Amino acid sequence: MTGQRTLEDYLQRYAETGPLALAVAGAIDAVASAAVEIADLTGKGQLAGILGVATGRNSDGDLQRHLDIRADAIIRRCLGRIPIAALASEEAREAEICDPQGRICVAIDPLDGSSNIDINMTVGTIFSILPTPDDLAGCFRQPGTAQVAAGFVTYGPQTSLVLSVGEGVDVFTLDRAAACFRLVRVGLQISTHAEEFAINASNRRHWDAPVRTFVDECLAGVDGPANRDLNMRWIGSLVAETFRILTRGGVFLYPSDARPGYGDGRLRLVYEAHPIGFIIEQAGGLASTGYQRILDLSAQSLHQRVPLMMGASHDVRRIEELHCDPLLIASTTAPLFARRGFFRL
Ligand code: F6P
Ligand code: MN
């Protein structure tokens, strides 16, 4: 029974396991306090002066909305109360060196999916916590496997914090009356076979052959190599898609494509793909570029993009097979091997 256990209690127990855990617990607590404020703002919407319209662009050229900037400022203020060595945010061109003696470095996407603000859909905050390396300049160039903890908060009908400190994935939901998070689900596991897939299908003509083949297999359902029917969803909010996959399974793809500027997809490695990949793996799923495990990658630059395909292990393996073995594409698309083809009467 997860009962009414609070995040505070959970973090206190975890912090007792050592000095690094103590620092990590402090950062999670700070992100959680920021999340309470951001949840309040997103909940009030226009009543709090929150407008969905873009007011500028961030350092990487993405449209920046009013709430992106406010969420960034709230998290900076909350994290500013604890000793962290460096902070990286989607909203700032460079990482900020804070307290070089700090044991951890934190990377954040303050408001993921912010194009959904004005349509009243779920948005979120993503965070990745890394140990401070000997050479502080390389703190955000560590591979995703170096993460000590990662998670995200969804601001939707419920505000929930999805967290992993490297021992599985637990979920806490905000008790608004008490302004604290309470443990609601422990040790989430993603089923091996997806029954839903998520991709922005408007980009189909720009995809490469492995992605197109995988999606064709999903669409063929029980009549194709997948041998089962799959439903489709696309929210346009990475946190919401991840929450759905953790809740009822599925697979998500944001691949590279042929549009200018999308050669490495859209999502950012350091504060999107790494922390989400960490959570997905901790829940028994896989996260891949199609060719490589996401967590094995190290960023060359702070805002580097990366193709991300993640979720149900069987399906991510199939995506990798299609990327790594071009002959498979030829065989699965050949009419002779189609379910109603010559060999499958
Ligand atoms: O952070 C980028 C993001 O908003 C993700 O939350 C989401 O998965 C993706 O972009 C949606 O991209 P598109 O609008 O290209 O479908
Ligand atoms: Mn984002």
mmCIF file of C-alpha atoms and ligand atoms in Angstrom:
data_model
loop_
_atom_site.group_PDB
_atom_site.id
_atom_site.type_symbol
_atom_site.label_atom_id
_atom_site.label_comp_id
_atom_site.label_asym_id
_atom_site.label_seq_id
_atom_site.Cartn_x
_atom_site.Cartn_y
_atom_site.Cartn_z
ATOM 1 C CA MET A 1 0.000 0.000 0.000
ATOM 2 C CA THR A 2 1.573 3.277 -1.079
ATOM 3 C CA GLY A 3 -0.872 5.094 1.207
ATOM 4 C CA GLN A 4 -0.186 8.665 2.060
ATOM 5 C CA ARG A 5 3.603 8.571 2.091
ATOM 6 C CA THR A 6 4.930 11.989 1.167
ATOM 7 C CA LEU A 7 7.777 12.833 -1.183
ATOM 8 C CA GLU A 8 9.485 14.503 1.774
ATOM 9 C CA ASP A 9 9.495 11.262 3.736
ATOM 10 C CA TYR A 10 10.686 9.298 0.669
ATOM 11 C CA LEU A 11 13.539 11.757 0.074
ATOM 12 C CA GLN A 12 14.557 11.787 3.725
ATOM 13 C CA ARG A 13 14.993 8.007 3.684
ATOM 14 C CA TYR A 14 16.891 8.153 0.389
ATOM 15 C CA ALA A 15 19.139 10.991 1.636
ATOM 16 C CA GLU A 16 20.322 8.786 4.504
ATOM 17 C CA THR A 17 22.088 6.512 2.011
ATOM 18 C CA GLY A 18 25.058 8.876 1.538
ATOM 19 C CA PRO A 19 26.288 12.401 0.786
ATOM 20 C CA LEU A 20 25.598 12.200 -2.970
ATOM 21 C CA ALA A 21 22.044 11.008 -2.272
ATOM 22 C CA LEU A 22 21.636 13.875 0.192
ATOM 23 C CA ALA A 23 22.528 16.386 -2.540
ATOM 24 C CA VAL A 24 20.257 14.643 -5.057
ATOM 25 C CA ALA A 25 17.370 14.623 -2.581
ATOM 26 C CA GLY A 26 17.834 18.387 -2.084
ATOM 27 C CA ALA A 27 17.591 18.995 -5.837
ATOM 28 C CA ILE A 28 14.474 16.828 -6.217
ATOM 29 C CA ASP A 29 12.874 18.637 -3.295
ATOM 30 C CA ALA A 30 13.694 21.989 -4.942
ATOM 31 C CA VAL A 31 12.214 20.890 -8.295
ATOM 32 C CA ALA A 32 9.107 19.648 -6.451
ATOM 33 C CA SER A 33 8.641 23.040 -4.728
ATOM 34 C CA ALA A 34 9.035 24.763 -8.090
ATOM 35 C CA ALA A 35 6.476 22.355 -9.549
ATOM 36 C CA VAL A 36 3.898 23.353 -6.938
ATOM 37 C CA GLU A 37 4.252 26.977 -8.096
ATOM 38 C CA ILE A 38 4.255 26.110 -11.799
ATOM 39 C CA ALA A 39 1.187 23.885 -11.343
ATOM 40 C CA ASP A 40 -0.584 26.821 -9.743
ATOM 41 C CA LEU A 41 0.329 29.103 -12.653
ATOM 42 C CA THR A 42 -0.632 26.610 -15.375
ATOM 43 C CA GLY A 43 -3.890 25.948 -13.511
ATOM 44 C CA LYS A 44 -4.778 29.627 -13.434
ATOM 45 C CA GLY A 45 -3.937 30.186 -17.094
ATOM 46 C CA GLN A 46 -5.069 33.580 -18.295
ATOM 47 C CA LEU A 47 -6.200 34.484 -14.781
ATOM 48 C CA ALA A 48 -2.479 34.613 -13.923
ATOM 49 C CA GLY A 49 -1.626 36.474 -17.118
ATOM 50 C CA ILE A 50 -0.420 33.297 -18.826
ATOM 51 C CA LEU A 51 -0.681 33.675 -22.570
ATOM 52 C CA GLY A 52 0.069 30.815 -24.935
ATOM 53 C CA VAL A 53 1.341 33.090 -27.679
ATOM 54 C CA ALA A 54 5.060 33.022 -28.356
ATOM 55 C CA THR A 55 6.908 36.072 -27.086
ATOM 56 C CA GLY A 56 10.330 35.257 -28.543
ATOM 57 C CA ARG A 57 12.766 32.457 -29.327
ATOM 58 C CA ASN A 58 15.199 30.616 -27.059
ATOM 59 C CA SER A 59 18.904 30.270 -27.820
ATOM 60 C CA ASP A 60 18.199 27.259 -30.013
ATOM 61 C CA GLY A 61 15.579 29.020 -32.123
ATOM 62 C CA ASP A 62 12.484 27.409 -30.559
ATOM 63 C CA LEU A 63 9.465 29.604 -29.943
ATOM 64 C CA GLN A 64 9.487 30.766 -26.359
ATOM 65 C CA ARG A 65 6.288 31.445 -24.476
ATOM 66 C CA HIS A 66 5.597 33.577 -21.469
ATOM 67 C CA LEU A 67 5.306 30.549 -19.189
ATOM 68 C CA ASP A 68 8.591 29.014 -20.460
ATOM 69 C CA ILE A 69 10.386 32.025 -19.004
ATOM 70 C CA ARG A 70 8.389 32.104 -15.790
ATOM 71 C CA ALA A 71 8.882 28.368 -15.205
ATOM 72 C CA ASP A 72 12.627 28.768 -15.799
ATOM 73 C CA ALA A 73 12.816 31.624 -13.273
ATOM 74 C CA ILE A 74 10.846 29.675 -10.638
ATOM 75 C CA ILE A 75 13.084 26.609 -10.935
ATOM 76 C CA ARG A 76 16.254 28.734 -10.819
ATOM 77 C CA ARG A 77 15.014 30.417 -7.640
ATOM 78 C CA CYS A 78 14.178 27.081 -5.966
ATOM 79 C CA LEU A 79 17.429 25.394 -7.030
ATOM 80 C CA GLY A 80 19.322 28.526 -5.967
ATOM 81 C CA ARG A 81 18.660 27.604 -2.325
ATOM 82 C CA ILE A 82 20.787 24.447 -2.487
ATOM 83 C CA PRO A 83 24.431 23.857 -3.432
ATOM 84 C CA ILE A 84 24.518 22.632 -7.029
ATOM 85 C CA ALA A 85 27.683 22.924 -9.113
ATOM 86 C CA ALA A 86 26.062 23.820 -12.449
ATOM 87 C CA LEU A 87 22.653 24.356 -13.975
ATOM 88 C CA ALA A 88 21.674 23.926 -17.624
ATOM 89 C CA SER A 89 18.297 24.934 -18.977
ATOM 90 C CA GLU A 90 16.623 24.772 -22.359
ATOM 91 C CA GLU A 91 15.949 28.475 -21.917
ATOM 92 C CA ALA A 92 19.597 29.581 -21.555
ATOM 93 C CA ARG A 93 22.331 29.434 -24.175
ATOM 94 C CA GLU A 94 25.096 28.449 -21.732
ATOM 95 C CA ALA A 95 25.162 26.353 -18.576
ATOM 96 C CA GLU A 96 25.548 28.388 -15.412
ATOM 97 C CA ILE A 97 28.305 27.520 -12.947
ATOM 98 C CA CYS A 98 26.790 27.927 -9.478
ATOM 99 C CA ASP A 99 28.798 26.426 -6.597
ATOM 100 C CA PRO A 100 31.822 24.426 -7.848
ATOM 101 C CA GLN A 101 31.896 22.588 -4.502
ATOM 102 C CA GLY A 102 28.388 21.231 -5.160
ATOM 103 C CA ARG A 103 28.218 17.469 -5.646
ATOM 104 C CA ILE A 104 25.669 17.544 -8.451
ATOM 105 C CA CYS A 105 24.796 19.287 -11.719
ATOM 106 C CA VAL A 106 21.194 19.698 -12.860
ATOM 107 C CA ALA A 107 19.785 20.006 -16.400
ATOM 108 C CA ILE A 108 16.177 21.088 -16.903
ATOM 109 C CA ASP A 109 13.553 21.583 -19.540
ATOM 110 C CA PRO A 110 11.435 24.007 -17.473
ATOM 111 C CA LEU A 111 8.267 23.682 -19.536
ATOM 112 C CA ASP A 112 8.155 20.836 -22.002
ATOM 113 C CA GLY A 113 5.365 20.788 -24.591
ATOM 114 C CA SER A 114 4.703 24.487 -24.112
ATOM 115 C CA SER A 115 2.906 24.782 -27.459
ATOM 116 C CA ASN A 116 0.065 23.055 -25.569
ATOM 117 C CA ILE A 117 -0.412 25.801 -22.980
ATOM 118 C CA ASP A 118 -3.008 27.768 -24.869
ATOM 119 C CA ILE A 119 -5.074 24.674 -25.682
ATOM 120 C CA ASN A 120 -5.235 23.580 -22.026
ATOM 121 C CA MET A 121 -3.287 20.333 -22.524
ATOM 122 C CA THR A 122 -0.658 18.705 -20.344
ATOM 123 C CA VAL A 123 2.791 20.313 -20.186
ATOM 124 C CA GLY A 124 5.655 19.470 -17.838
ATOM 125 C CA THR A 125 9.094 19.993 -16.321
ATOM 126 C CA ILE A 126 11.910 17.512 -17.076
ATOM 127 C CA PHE A 127 15.071 17.210 -14.965
ATOM 128 C CA SER A 128 18.320 15.261 -15.056
ATOM 129 C CA ILE A 129 20.737 15.068 -12.118
ATOM 130 C CA LEU A 130 24.401 14.239 -12.738
ATOM 131 C CA PRO A 131 27.366 13.885 -10.371
ATOM 132 C CA THR A 132 29.875 16.752 -10.595
ATOM 133 C CA PRO A 133 32.890 15.450 -12.558
ATOM 134 C CA ASP A 134 36.502 16.404 -11.737
ATOM 135 C CA ASP A 135 36.468 18.736 -14.730
ATOM 136 C CA LEU A 136 33.362 20.839 -14.150
ATOM 137 C CA ALA A 137 33.471 22.099 -17.742
ATOM 138 C CA GLY A 138 32.483 18.583 -18.867
ATOM 139 C CA CYS A 139 29.519 18.208 -16.504
ATOM 140 C CA PHE A 140 26.863 18.101 -19.239
ATOM 141 C CA ARG A 141 29.047 16.043 -21.576
ATOM 142 C CA GLN A 142 28.689 12.930 -19.430
ATOM 143 C CA PRO A 143 26.810 9.965 -20.918
ATOM 144 C CA GLY A 144 23.200 9.409 -19.852
ATOM 145 C CA THR A 145 24.332 6.373 -17.866
ATOM 146 C CA ALA A 146 26.045 8.804 -15.453
ATOM 147 C CA GLN A 147 22.704 10.220 -14.283
ATOM 148 C CA VAL A 148 22.085 9.620 -10.587
ATOM 149 C CA ALA A 149 18.425 10.542 -10.815
ATOM 150 C CA ALA A 150 15.974 11.894 -13.349
ATOM 151 C CA GLY A 151 12.305 12.586 -13.667
ATOM 152 C CA PHE A 152 9.555 14.859 -14.840
ATOM 153 C CA VAL A 153 6.453 16.596 -13.595
ATOM 154 C CA THR A 154 3.227 16.701 -15.607
ATOM 155 C CA TYR A 155 0.862 19.636 -15.204
ATOM 156 C CA GLY A 156 -2.398 18.130 -16.378
ATOM 157 C CA PRO A 157 -5.669 17.209 -14.694
ATOM 158 C CA GLN A 158 -3.325 15.941 -11.970
ATOM 159 C CA THR A 159 0.127 17.297 -11.261
ATOM 160 C CA SER A 160 2.362 14.252 -10.948
ATOM 161 C CA LEU A 161 6.073 13.785 -10.349
ATOM 162 C CA VAL A 162 7.596 10.736 -12.025
ATOM 163 C CA LEU A 163 10.916 9.930 -10.390
ATOM 164 C CA SER A 164 13.779 7.491 -10.546
ATOM 165 C CA VAL A 165 16.824 7.525 -8.296
ATOM 166 C CA GLY A 166 18.118 4.459 -10.131
ATOM 167 C CA GLU A 167 15.960 1.886 -8.371
ATOM 168 C CA GLY A 168 12.838 1.770 -10.521
ATOM 169 C CA VAL A 169 10.232 4.409 -11.245
ATOM 170 C CA ASP A 170 7.799 5.814 -8.700
ATOM 171 C CA VAL A 171 5.011 8.357 -9.145
ATOM 172 C CA PHE A 172 3.878 11.053 -6.722
ATOM 173 C CA THR A 173 0.746 13.144 -7.196
ATOM 174 C CA LEU A 174 0.326 16.658 -5.865
ATOM 175 C CA ASP A 175 -2.091 16.904 -2.957
ATOM 176 C CA ARG A 176 -3.121 20.483 -3.719
ATOM 177 C CA ALA A 177 -4.754 21.108 -0.344
ATOM 178 C CA ALA A 178 -1.587 20.122 1.526
ATOM 179 C CA ALA A 179 0.800 21.454 -1.154
ATOM 180 C CA CYS A 180 2.853 18.258 -1.033
ATOM 181 C CA PHE A 181 3.428 15.270 -3.298
ATOM 182 C CA ARG A 182 2.201 11.838 -2.189
ATOM 183 C CA LEU A 183 3.393 8.470 -3.443
ATOM 184 C CA VAL A 184 0.725 6.863 -5.620
ATOM 185 C CA ARG A 185 2.539 4.232 -7.730
ATOM 186 C CA VAL A 186 5.668 2.217 -7.094
ATOM 187 C CA GLY A 187 7.980 0.315 -9.464
ATOM 188 C CA LEU A 188 6.241 1.016 -12.782
ATOM 189 C CA GLN A 189 6.959 -1.479 -15.550
ATOM 190 C CA ILE A 190 6.275 -1.023 -19.263
ATOM 191 C CA SER A 191 4.871 -4.069 -21.044
ATOM 192 C CA THR A 192 7.186 -5.524 -23.662
ATOM 193 C CA HIS A 193 4.781 -5.251 -26.619
ATOM 194 C CA ALA A 194 3.232 -1.911 -27.540
ATOM 195 C CA GLU A 195 -0.476 -1.629 -28.194
ATOM 196 C CA GLU A 196 -0.142 2.051 -29.112
ATOM 197 C CA PHE A 197 2.379 3.990 -31.152
ATOM 198 C CA ALA A 198 3.025 7.737 -31.194
ATOM 199 C CA ILE A 199 4.623 9.725 -33.999
ATOM 200 C CA ASN A 200 3.874 13.009 -35.732
ATOM 201 C CA ALA A 201 2.570 11.441 -38.944
ATOM 202 C CA SER A 202 2.418 14.771 -40.762
ATOM 203 C CA ASN A 203 6.159 14.311 -41.356
ATOM 204 C CA ARG A 204 5.761 10.955 -43.074
ATOM 205 C CA ARG A 205 7.090 12.107 -46.431
ATOM 206 C CA HIS A 206 10.294 13.287 -44.719
ATOM 207 C CA TRP A 207 11.024 10.049 -42.811
ATOM 208 C CA ASP A 208 13.666 7.600 -43.844
ATOM 209 C CA ALA A 209 12.886 4.004 -44.840
ATOM 210 C CA PRO A 210 13.313 2.272 -41.429
ATOM 211 C CA VAL A 211 10.866 4.631 -39.703
ATOM 212 C CA ARG A 212 8.376 4.446 -42.564
ATOM 213 C CA THR A 213 8.581 0.650 -42.523
ATOM 214 C CA PHE A 214 8.053 0.466 -38.756
ATOM 215 C CA VAL A 215 5.011 2.725 -38.960
ATOM 216 C CA ASP A 216 3.673 0.709 -41.911
ATOM 217 C CA GLU A 217 4.016 -2.410 -39.775
ATOM 218 C CA CYS A 218 2.059 -0.724 -36.972
ATOM 219 C CA LEU A 219 -0.643 0.361 -39.413
ATOM 220 C CA ALA A 220 -0.877 -3.114 -40.955
ATOM 221 C CA GLY A 221 -1.797 -4.379 -37.482
ATOM 222 C CA VAL A 222 -2.863 -7.984 -37.319
ATOM 223 C CA ASP A 223 -2.416 -8.296 -41.091
ATOM 224 C CA GLY A 224 1.315 -7.458 -40.954
ATOM 225 C CA PRO A 225 4.514 -8.553 -39.204
ATOM 226 C CA ALA A 226 3.448 -6.912 -35.914
ATOM 227 C CA ASN A 227 0.696 -9.515 -35.700
ATOM 228 C CA ARG A 228 -1.473 -7.296 -33.529
ATOM 229 C CA ASP A 229 -3.534 -4.159 -34.009
ATOM 230 C CA LEU A 230 -2.073 -0.961 -32.639
ATOM 231 C CA ASN A 231 -3.843 2.247 -31.704
ATOM 232 C CA MET A 232 -2.242 5.637 -32.408
ATOM 233 C CA ARG A 233 -1.797 8.804 -30.303
ATOM 234 C CA TRP A 234 0.177 12.052 -30.711
ATOM 235 C CA ILE A 235 -0.113 14.709 -28.029
ATOM 236 C CA GLY A 236 2.847 16.880 -28.996
ATOM 237 C CA SER A 237 4.057 16.911 -25.390
ATOM 238 C CA LEU A 238 6.924 14.563 -24.533
ATOM 239 C CA VAL A 239 6.067 14.431 -20.833
ATOM 240 C CA ALA A 240 2.453 13.497 -21.537
ATOM 241 C CA GLU A 241 3.454 10.819 -24.075
ATOM 242 C CA THR A 242 5.954 9.361 -21.587
ATOM 243 C CA PHE A 243 3.375 9.361 -18.807
ATOM 244 C CA ARG A 244 0.970 7.504 -21.097
ATOM 245 C CA ILE A 245 3.604 4.910 -22.023
ATOM 246 C CA LEU A 246 4.453 4.379 -18.350
ATOM 247 C CA THR A 247 0.759 3.996 -17.586
ATOM 248 C CA ARG A 248 -0.555 1.787 -20.376
ATOM 249 C CA GLY A 249 2.441 0.948 -22.535
ATOM 250 C CA GLY A 250 3.320 1.907 -26.098
ATOM 251 C CA VAL A 251 6.124 3.181 -28.237
ATOM 252 C CA PHE A 252 7.097 6.774 -29.159
ATOM 253 C CA LEU A 253 9.173 8.014 -32.072
ATOM 254 C CA TYR A 254 10.628 11.425 -32.800
ATOM 255 C CA PRO A 255 13.052 10.395 -35.543
ATOM 256 C CA SER A 256 15.414 12.431 -37.654
ATOM 257 C CA ASP A 257 13.823 13.461 -40.930
ATOM 258 C CA ALA A 258 14.619 15.274 -44.146
ATOM 259 C CA ARG A 259 13.243 18.691 -43.164
ATOM 260 C CA PRO A 260 15.907 21.366 -42.832
ATOM 261 C CA GLY A 261 17.087 21.431 -39.206
ATOM 262 C CA TYR A 262 15.644 17.975 -38.355
ATOM 263 C CA GLY A 263 18.685 15.870 -39.302
ATOM 264 C CA ASP A 264 18.914 14.838 -35.634
ATOM 265 C CA GLY A 265 15.201 14.986 -34.897
ATOM 266 C CA ARG A 266 13.781 17.603 -32.611
ATOM 267 C CA LEU A 267 14.352 16.564 -29.015
ATOM 268 C CA ARG A 268 17.359 17.642 -26.996
ATOM 269 C CA LEU A 269 19.762 15.053 -25.581
ATOM 270 C CA VAL A 270 20.833 16.592 -22.268
ATOM 271 C CA TYR A 271 17.517 17.692 -20.765
ATOM 272 C CA GLU A 272 14.964 15.654 -22.732
ATOM 273 C CA ALA A 273 16.240 12.360 -24.172
ATOM 274 C CA HIS A 274 18.681 11.513 -21.363
ATOM 275 C CA PRO A 275 16.267 11.937 -18.442
ATOM 276 C CA ILE A 276 13.314 10.412 -20.318
ATOM 277 C CA GLY A 277 15.547 7.542 -21.500
ATOM 278 C CA PHE A 278 16.663 6.962 -17.895
ATOM 279 C CA ILE A 279 13.052 6.759 -16.700
ATOM 280 C CA ILE A 280 12.009 4.476 -19.568
ATOM 281 C CA GLU A 281 14.897 2.063 -18.941
ATOM 282 C CA GLN A 282 14.221 2.078 -15.215
ATOM 283 C CA ALA A 283 10.681 0.957 -16.069
ATOM 284 C CA GLY A 284 11.961 -1.934 -18.192
ATOM 285 C CA GLY A 285 11.633 -0.208 -21.589
ATOM 286 C CA LEU A 286 14.266 0.872 -24.099
ATOM 287 C CA ALA A 287 15.320 4.248 -25.516
ATOM 288 C CA SER A 288 17.296 4.377 -28.766
ATOM 289 C CA THR A 289 18.302 6.581 -31.666
ATOM 290 C CA GLY A 290 17.466 3.643 -33.935
ATOM 291 C CA TYR A 291 21.148 2.746 -34.003
ATOM 292 C CA GLN A 292 22.346 3.317 -30.455
ATOM 293 C CA ARG A 293 21.178 3.319 -26.863
ATOM 294 C CA ILE A 294 20.329 6.901 -25.849
ATOM 295 C CA LEU A 295 21.986 6.586 -22.433
ATOM 296 C CA ASP A 296 25.328 5.655 -24.026
ATOM 297 C CA LEU A 297 25.514 8.991 -25.842
ATOM 298 C CA SER A 298 27.487 11.984 -24.548
ATOM 299 C CA ALA A 299 26.536 15.460 -25.713
ATOM 300 C CA GLN A 300 29.033 17.445 -27.750
ATOM 301 C CA SER A 301 27.037 20.613 -27.168
ATOM 302 C CA LEU A 302 24.443 21.615 -24.596
ATOM 303 C CA HIS A 303 21.437 21.926 -26.891
ATOM 304 C CA GLN A 304 22.325 19.012 -29.168
ATOM 305 C CA ARG A 305 19.341 17.231 -30.704
ATOM 306 C CA VAL A 306 18.905 13.490 -31.019
ATOM 307 C CA PRO A 307 16.408 11.096 -32.611
ATOM 308 C CA LEU A 308 14.426 9.419 -29.816
ATOM 309 C CA MET A 309 12.510 6.166 -30.110
ATOM 310 C CA MET A 310 11.414 4.687 -26.848
ATOM 311 C CA GLY A 311 9.005 2.554 -24.908
ATOM 312 C CA ALA A 312 8.086 -1.130 -25.218
ATOM 313 C CA SER A 313 11.277 -3.184 -25.514
ATOM 314 C CA HIS A 314 10.057 -5.529 -28.256
ATOM 315 C CA ASP A 315 9.067 -2.631 -30.494
ATOM 316 C CA VAL A 316 12.198 -0.540 -29.894
ATOM 317 C CA ARG A 317 14.260 -3.626 -30.770
ATOM 318 C CA ARG A 318 12.249 -3.961 -33.980
ATOM 319 C CA ILE A 319 12.957 -0.299 -34.789
ATOM 320 C CA GLU A 320 16.680 -0.940 -34.235
ATOM 321 C CA GLU A 321 16.575 -4.051 -36.429
ATOM 322 C CA LEU A 322 14.998 -2.068 -39.257
ATOM 323 C CA HIS A 323 17.674 0.642 -38.921
ATOM 324 C CA CYS A 324 20.602 -1.741 -38.760
ATOM 325 C CA ASP A 325 19.541 -4.309 -41.365
ATOM 326 C CA PRO A 326 18.381 -2.693 -44.640
ATOM 327 C CA LEU A 327 17.632 -6.138 -46.093
ATOM 328 C CA LEU A 328 14.794 -6.466 -43.591
ATOM 329 C CA ILE A 329 13.105 -3.414 -45.072
ATOM 330 C CA ALA A 330 13.138 -4.983 -48.490
ATOM 331 C CA SER A 331 11.708 -8.238 -47.140
ATOM 332 C CA THR A 332 8.920 -6.731 -45.048
ATOM 333 C CA THR A 333 7.732 -4.432 -47.808
ATOM 334 C CA ALA A 334 7.884 -7.070 -50.565
ATOM 335 C CA PRO A 335 4.349 -7.987 -51.629
ATOM 336 C CA LEU A 336 5.246 -11.707 -51.581
ATOM 337 C CA PHE A 337 5.601 -11.565 -47.814
ATOM 338 C CA ALA A 338 2.517 -9.531 -47.099
ATOM 339 C CA ARG A 339 -0.117 -11.370 -45.085
ATOM 340 C CA ARG A 340 -2.308 -11.950 -48.087
ATOM 341 C CA GLY A 341 0.648 -12.384 -50.413
ATOM 342 C CA PHE A 342 1.908 -15.517 -52.086
ATOM 343 C CA PHE A 343 3.434 -17.088 -48.957
ATOM 344 C CA ARG A 344 0.727 -16.069 -46.473
ATOM 345 C CA LEU A 345 -2.538 -17.175 -47.954
HETATM 346 O O1 F6P B 1 10.088 19.867 -26.438
HETATM 347 C C1 F6P B 1 9.750 19.630 -27.703
HETATM 348 C C2 F6P B 1 8.311 19.150 -27.872
HETATM 349 O O2 F6P B 1 7.376 20.110 -27.493
HETATM 350 C C3 F6P B 1 7.973 17.806 -27.194
HETATM 351 O O3 F6P B 1 7.349 17.971 -25.952
HETATM 352 C C4 F6P B 1 7.074 17.135 -28.193
HETATM 353 O O4 F6P B 1 7.229 15.718 -28.152
HETATM 354 C C5 F6P B 1 7.542 17.684 -29.520
HETATM 355 O O5 F6P B 1 8.201 18.906 -29.269
HETATM 356 C C6 F6P B 1 6.415 17.909 -30.489
HETATM 357 O O6 F6P B 1 6.946 18.229 -31.712
HETATM 358 P P1 F6P B 1 6.069 18.469 -33.048
HETATM 359 O O7 F6P B 1 5.326 19.757 -32.802
HETATM 360 O O8 F6P B 1 7.097 18.561 -34.119
HETATM 361 O O9 F6P B 1 5.149 17.317 -33.192
HETATM 362 MN MN MN B 2 10.769 20.114 -24.295
#
